[in-house]
XYZ file of C-alpha atoms in Angstrom:
428
model
C 0.031 -0.277 -0.443
C 0.715 3.381 -0.887
C 0.442 6.383 0.802
C 0.355 9.703 -0.207
C -0.459 13.234 -0.590
C -2.639 15.341 -2.388
C -3.340 19.543 -2.510
C -6.478 21.059 -2.445
C -7.077 20.273 -6.420
C -7.178 16.631 -5.513
C -3.579 16.505 -7.117
C -0.867 14.771 -5.861
C 1.928 15.707 -4.136
C 5.216 15.646 -5.332
C 6.929 12.162 -4.597
C 8.263 12.829 -1.353
C 5.418 12.620 0.621
C 4.215 9.257 0.100
C 5.459 6.829 1.360
C 4.960 3.060 0.192
C 4.780 -0.689 2.892
C 5.265 -3.385 0.323
C 3.653 -6.463 0.710
C 4.232 -9.090 3.449
C 3.377 -12.640 3.133
C 0.454 -13.654 5.074
C 0.350 -17.205 7.388
C -1.329 -20.187 6.728
C -4.322 -20.751 9.357
C -5.544 -24.621 10.330
C -9.073 -25.170 12.151
C -10.366 -28.341 13.759
C -13.082 -27.612 11.887
C -13.360 -31.335 9.316
C -14.780 -30.515 5.801
C -16.962 -34.178 6.057
C -17.847 -33.565 9.048
C -19.102 -30.734 8.279
C -20.725 -31.512 4.564
C -23.142 -33.689 6.802
C -24.229 -31.718 9.437
C -25.331 -29.269 7.237
C -27.122 -31.884 4.442
C -29.479 -33.369 7.673
C -30.164 -30.584 9.253
C -31.377 -28.848 5.525
C -33.156 -31.988 5.258
C -34.791 -31.767 9.289
C -35.216 -28.074 9.239
C -37.229 -28.867 5.276
C -40.006 -32.004 6.542
C -39.862 -30.035 9.572
C -40.015 -25.745 8.171
C -38.622 -24.883 11.091
C -39.247 -21.107 11.633
C -35.899 -19.777 12.674
C -33.105 -21.639 11.909
C -31.564 -25.086 12.784
C -28.186 -25.694 14.370
C -25.550 -27.920 15.276
C -22.122 -28.928 16.882
C -20.224 -31.789 16.647
C -17.443 -30.948 19.628
C -14.440 -33.378 21.053
C -15.340 -34.495 24.106
C -12.034 -34.578 25.516
C -10.836 -30.984 24.217
C -13.091 -29.293 23.001
C -12.070 -29.021 19.802
C -14.754 -27.963 17.254
C -14.908 -31.137 14.460
C -18.098 -29.089 12.584
C -20.873 -25.924 13.068
C -24.049 -25.208 10.942
C -27.026 -23.564 10.908
C -29.790 -23.884 8.187
C -30.783 -22.093 6.467
C -26.975 -20.509 6.019
C -26.332 -17.975 3.470
C -23.869 -18.063 0.414
C -20.164 -16.958 0.730
C -19.698 -15.316 -2.700
C -23.229 -13.697 -1.921
C -22.935 -12.698 1.386
C -26.328 -9.611 0.682
C -28.078 -12.243 -1.141
C -30.719 -13.859 0.931
C -31.179 -17.064 1.485
C -34.046 -17.773 3.044
C -37.045 -19.106 0.951
C -40.076 -18.098 3.704
C -38.931 -14.444 3.594
C -38.541 -14.596 -0.477
C -41.810 -15.296 -0.873
C -43.570 -12.878 1.810
C -41.020 -10.131 0.538
C -42.416 -9.999 -3.173
C -45.544 -9.193 -0.614
C -43.851 -6.600 0.502
C -44.060 -1.847 -0.068
C -40.888 -0.850 -1.525
C -40.271 0.437 2.614
C -41.249 -2.905 3.953
C -38.758 -4.572 1.157
C -35.826 -2.549 2.636
C -36.301 -3.473 6.341
C -37.382 -6.691 5.734
C -34.778 -8.009 3.688
C -31.664 -6.277 5.876
C -33.176 -7.674 8.811
C -33.448 -11.521 7.139
C -29.546 -10.315 6.155
C -28.160 -9.406 9.647
C -30.016 -12.951 11.516
C -28.644 -15.658 8.319
C -24.940 -13.041 9.156
C -25.567 -14.496 12.386
C -23.766 -17.800 14.056
C -27.223 -19.416 15.604
C -24.793 -21.665 17.304
C -22.793 -18.833 19.783
C -24.336 -15.932 18.795
C -28.450 -16.750 19.540
C -30.125 -17.338 22.543
C -32.973 -20.656 23.181
C -34.050 -21.827 25.749
C -32.870 -25.261 26.178
C -35.178 -27.323 27.962
C -35.103 -30.908 29.036
C -31.695 -31.457 27.530
C -30.994 -28.925 30.743
C -31.656 -31.698 33.592
C -28.616 -32.957 32.332
C -27.009 -29.979 34.270
C -29.598 -29.431 37.529
C -29.063 -33.452 37.895
C -25.477 -33.172 37.954
C -25.571 -30.510 39.993
C -27.184 -32.406 42.850
C -25.288 -35.579 43.073
C -22.308 -33.293 43.449
C -24.148 -32.022 46.634
C -25.392 -35.681 47.428
C -29.077 -34.339 47.549
C -29.956 -37.296 45.610
C -29.644 -41.261 45.904
C -29.651 -42.668 43.081
C -30.815 -46.053 44.874
C -33.365 -45.414 47.517
C -35.334 -41.547 46.600
C -38.850 -41.882 44.798
C -40.093 -39.053 42.840
C -43.498 -38.416 42.350
C -45.735 -36.992 40.052
C -49.329 -36.746 39.269
C -49.582 -35.144 35.790
C -48.606 -30.559 37.138
C -47.661 -28.879 39.899
C -49.144 -26.769 40.579
C -46.092 -23.279 41.698
C -47.444 -20.651 44.195
C -47.549 -17.261 41.880
C -48.607 -19.447 39.097
C -52.168 -18.906 37.314
C -51.684 -22.048 35.764
C -50.112 -25.304 37.234
C -46.858 -27.002 35.485
C -48.062 -30.018 33.703
C -45.681 -33.238 32.808
C -45.762 -34.213 29.118
C -47.404 -37.780 30.122
C -51.298 -37.446 30.909
C -51.619 -38.456 34.637
C -48.235 -38.542 35.833
C -46.032 -41.651 35.748
C -46.450 -42.011 39.712
C -43.579 -42.998 42.295
C -40.643 -42.931 40.686
C -36.865 -43.727 41.172
C -34.607 -41.284 39.587
C -33.127 -43.219 36.534
C -37.194 -43.741 35.554
C -37.158 -39.543 36.278
C -35.025 -38.031 33.989
C -35.839 -41.693 31.506
C -39.307 -40.006 31.566
C -37.741 -36.847 31.331
C -40.306 -35.819 34.676
C -40.472 -32.294 34.677
C -42.561 -33.031 37.993
C -39.249 -34.631 39.304
C -37.031 -31.930 38.350
C -38.572 -29.704 40.237
C -38.668 -30.916 43.242
C -34.666 -32.043 42.325
C -34.505 -27.912 41.900
C -35.560 -27.050 44.941
C -33.745 -29.877 47.212
C -30.964 -27.307 45.338
C -32.016 -24.322 46.464
C -31.381 -20.946 44.393
C -27.894 -20.242 45.531
C -26.537 -23.948 45.029
C -28.307 -23.803 41.551
C -26.541 -20.660 40.897
C -23.149 -21.181 41.813
C -23.370 -24.451 39.021
C -25.052 -22.714 36.620
C -22.194 -19.940 36.166
C -19.433 -22.776 37.073
C -20.893 -25.036 34.450
C -19.990 -20.973 31.540
C -23.655 -20.574 31.610
C -23.761 -17.010 32.270
C -20.547 -15.498 30.388
C -19.332 -16.195 27.124
C -16.995 -19.279 26.934
C -14.476 -17.532 25.319
C -14.633 -19.225 22.037
C -11.625 -17.814 18.622
C -15.032 -17.134 16.637
C -16.907 -13.226 17.385
C -19.733 -11.722 18.442
C -20.049 -14.610 21.607
C -23.505 -14.541 23.607
C -23.263 -15.576 26.607
C -26.754 -16.798 28.997
C -29.144 -14.749 30.736
C -30.389 -16.021 34.503
C -31.458 -13.847 37.551
C -28.909 -13.992 39.700
C -29.315 -14.196 43.514
C -32.058 -13.040 45.707
C -33.744 -12.024 42.180
C -34.709 -15.862 41.166
C -37.710 -16.578 43.161
C -39.518 -20.304 43.537
C -41.045 -20.201 40.220
C -38.258 -19.231 38.580
C -36.167 -22.329 40.129
C -38.717 -24.575 39.603
C -38.816 -23.488 35.448
C -35.025 -23.106 36.073
C -34.714 -26.463 36.444
C -36.444 -28.424 33.639
C -34.022 -25.634 31.396
C -37.146 -23.111 30.775
C -36.871 -19.876 32.587
C -33.171 -19.269 31.625
C -31.733 -18.727 27.861
C -28.524 -19.641 27.012
C -25.997 -20.520 23.879
C -26.165 -23.834 21.845
C -21.927 -23.973 22.223
C -22.987 -23.284 27.140
C -25.113 -26.365 26.077
C -23.081 -28.359 24.429
C -19.653 -26.848 26.500
C -21.622 -27.682 29.616
C -22.822 -31.039 28.936
C -19.913 -31.832 27.648
C -18.751 -30.232 30.797
C -21.433 -32.769 33.004
C -19.634 -36.282 31.157
C -16.297 -35.352 30.828
C -14.830 -35.818 34.120
C -16.763 -32.883 35.126
C -13.983 -30.565 32.866
C -15.522 -27.542 31.708
C -13.613 -27.297 28.565
C -12.858 -23.778 26.699
C -14.392 -24.873 22.845
C -11.910 -23.867 19.659
C -12.070 -23.318 15.852
C -7.964 -22.696 15.760
C -6.326 -25.618 15.447
C -3.038 -23.306 14.634
C -1.593 -20.347 13.267
C 2.149 -21.399 10.774
C 3.651 -18.403 9.148
C 5.487 -18.597 5.257
C 8.590 -20.360 7.379
C 6.593 -23.473 8.271
C 6.630 -22.350 12.107
C 4.200 -22.917 14.487
C 2.574 -19.294 16.031
C 0.331 -20.121 17.866
C -1.572 -23.093 18.682
C -4.617 -23.802 20.528
C -4.704 -26.764 23.072
C -6.450 -28.173 25.231
C -7.809 -25.654 27.736
C -9.921 -26.328 31.600
C -11.854 -23.364 32.806
C -11.928 -25.412 35.301
C -13.311 -28.658 37.563
C -16.585 -28.405 37.562
C -18.143 -31.356 39.160
C -16.015 -34.892 40.567
C -15.028 -37.915 38.068
C -17.737 -39.830 40.551
C -20.608 -37.946 39.375
C -19.278 -37.570 35.891
C -19.410 -41.504 35.959
C -23.417 -41.337 36.940
C -24.291 -39.010 34.503
C -22.653 -41.208 31.585
C -24.197 -44.359 32.813
C -27.597 -42.372 33.562
C -27.472 -41.015 29.663
C -26.724 -44.445 28.695
C -29.569 -45.735 30.402
C -31.655 -43.192 29.039
C -31.504 -44.403 25.460
C -30.975 -48.115 25.775
C -34.479 -47.551 27.560
C -36.516 -45.454 25.509
C -35.946 -46.663 22.450
C -37.629 -44.474 19.560
C -37.081 -41.473 21.696
C -33.247 -41.368 21.191
C -30.177 -42.176 19.270
C -29.565 -45.776 19.401
C -26.499 -47.651 16.559
C -26.186 -50.976 16.466
C -22.550 -51.201 17.242
C -21.695 -48.054 19.902
C -22.376 -47.067 23.292
C -24.731 -43.904 23.054
C -25.555 -41.676 26.149
C -28.323 -38.784 25.466
C -30.985 -36.855 26.697
C -33.742 -34.979 24.265
C -35.337 -31.502 24.828
C -38.946 -29.836 24.185
C -38.673 -26.735 25.234
C -41.458 -23.577 25.129
C -40.341 -20.877 22.819
C -41.381 -17.960 25.935
C -38.451 -15.277 24.773
C -39.894 -15.320 21.543
C -43.648 -14.943 22.155
C -45.640 -11.991 20.866
C -48.636 -13.089 21.793
C -50.298 -15.062 24.379
C -51.962 -17.485 21.833
C -47.965 -17.564 19.973
C -47.405 -21.685 20.801
C -43.937 -21.792 19.733
C -40.864 -24.734 20.194
C -37.555 -25.556 19.934
C -36.647 -29.344 19.945
C -33.534 -30.314 20.966
C -31.129 -33.140 21.350
C -27.232 -33.756 23.117
C -26.113 -37.225 22.777
C -22.389 -38.776 22.643
C -20.415 -42.035 22.519
C -18.737 -43.922 23.116
C -20.311 -44.353 26.554
C -18.265 -44.981 28.734
C -15.487 -42.376 27.913
C -16.598 -40.314 25.410
C -14.588 -38.957 22.631
C -17.461 -36.676 20.749
C -20.293 -34.888 21.499
C -23.652 -33.733 19.337
C -26.023 -30.866 20.414
C -28.697 -31.150 17.491
C -31.338 -27.882 17.379
C -33.900 -26.967 15.318
C -35.683 -23.364 16.456
C -39.738 -23.467 16.138
C -40.400 -26.524 13.796
C -44.612 -25.581 11.615
C -45.872 -27.829 14.958
C -49.092 -27.462 12.475
C -48.423 -27.711 8.710
C -45.535 -31.551 9.676
C -48.487 -33.265 11.890
C -48.089 -32.084 15.014
C -44.898 -32.707 15.257
C -42.370 -30.679 17.667
C -41.175 -33.129 20.088
C -36.592 -33.287 20.210
C -37.575 -37.749 19.914
C -39.184 -36.237 16.808
C -37.564 -34.125 15.346
C -33.987 -33.872 16.065
C -33.063 -37.354 17.257
C -33.768 -38.685 13.879
C -31.205 -36.117 12.911
C -28.602 -36.666 15.132
C -28.556 -40.499 14.254
C -28.616 -39.720 10.737
C -25.254 -37.485 11.539
C -23.176 -40.073 14.394
C -23.938 -42.798 11.397
C -22.174 -41.488 9.241
C -19.171 -39.948 11.769
C -18.317 -42.501 14.016
C -17.274 -44.509 11.482
C -15.726 -42.267 9.492
C -14.012 -40.814 12.706
C -12.126 -44.367 13.486
C -14.321 -44.610 16.832
C -15.055 -49.261 15.684
C -18.405 -50.166 16.645
C -18.479 -52.977 19.197
C -21.102 -55.322 19.025
C -23.147 -57.037 21.704
C -24.463 -60.940 21.126
C -27.437 -59.534 20.589
C -26.555 -57.199 18.291
C -24.208 -59.019 15.872
C -27.398 -62.217 16.342
C -29.737 -59.141 14.340
C -26.928 -57.933 11.942
C -28.059 -57.147 8.996
C -25.992 -59.530 6.351
C -25.261 -58.234 2.472
C -26.541 -61.079 -0.165
C -24.495 -61.040 -3.072
C -25.317 -61.219 -6.677
C -25.827 -64.523 -7.702
C -28.365 -64.718 -10.362
C -26.684 -66.348 -13.675
C -23.949 -68.002 -11.222
């Protein structure tokens, strides 16, 4: 680049007033993102978003559970990097055809701004029942749950002081008396509101912060947001009950998967990253990212309890979770009412999500899938995480696990039921 001076008429002054800075060779950037995994995420996100007509975009994150490195981070719809100013959301394009010039310009600008945002790290949502993993881990760490002897009663709803209507369980009539494992497998709201009450507001907020759910995590990407939650002294009993089931707070998808990862990887809150290293023109490593532990939130023993409990959720709840022959997988689905996006009292929108990890006994990878506001009125009333996000997560892991070299280990029952390829013997 050359910097020079010009006179009042715009003419360049003699050369002694100019200075030229020669070009410098840049550095090479190596990312943790894997092109094949990124393609897999984007492919299945598009399928899910199209089938369930997701209104507020979908996203997915696949992360190394031991290091915090991001293998894939995707959203749908996104935008064309070669033509970033083109609106890509087909629903918005149809809407634009009906608007006058002033409204057209405004709506087009809003859509561009939204599609440029990285939903995984910038937008917040109510996590729903996936958050019960955090409530559980905190309660086990404080020795507030006896996994063998405790019973949790569910009549189908709970009346909370200060609320006009009761908080309902998804099971009409309730689950009656149940163990902790049954409560988690059933994803029972009354049971987890009781667990939240055992924690109390002080301990609940302590673990909320310790799991990295309030402040940005510090990922090496721009515009990361933090979570939104009340502070001590402002969290009412109603707020505590709803927060315990993932309904009162709003957090980013990145915060959810990172906190969940801490619950199952031995208790370590990791700093997520997408830049592996930076190398100069001579091959020298200028900067290198490695596993960074922000803090240990829970003990190894508590984390082992959570891994086992979440594995039993997938084996005990069948079709509502990801199961793949040869792989032990732990997971939890979530269906949250999107109260933070409600514009009218009668609005009824949900977030459907699923977070899972494999192998269950020693997690290598962890995956979060979120469909934000599936159009339940136009897809047969399907909006639960188990209906919307679980099939997508299953498809993703079915391709990703072998790709990463994580070999299947079949049980005797699975070996007996394995599909066998029969060769074409016609004409032999």
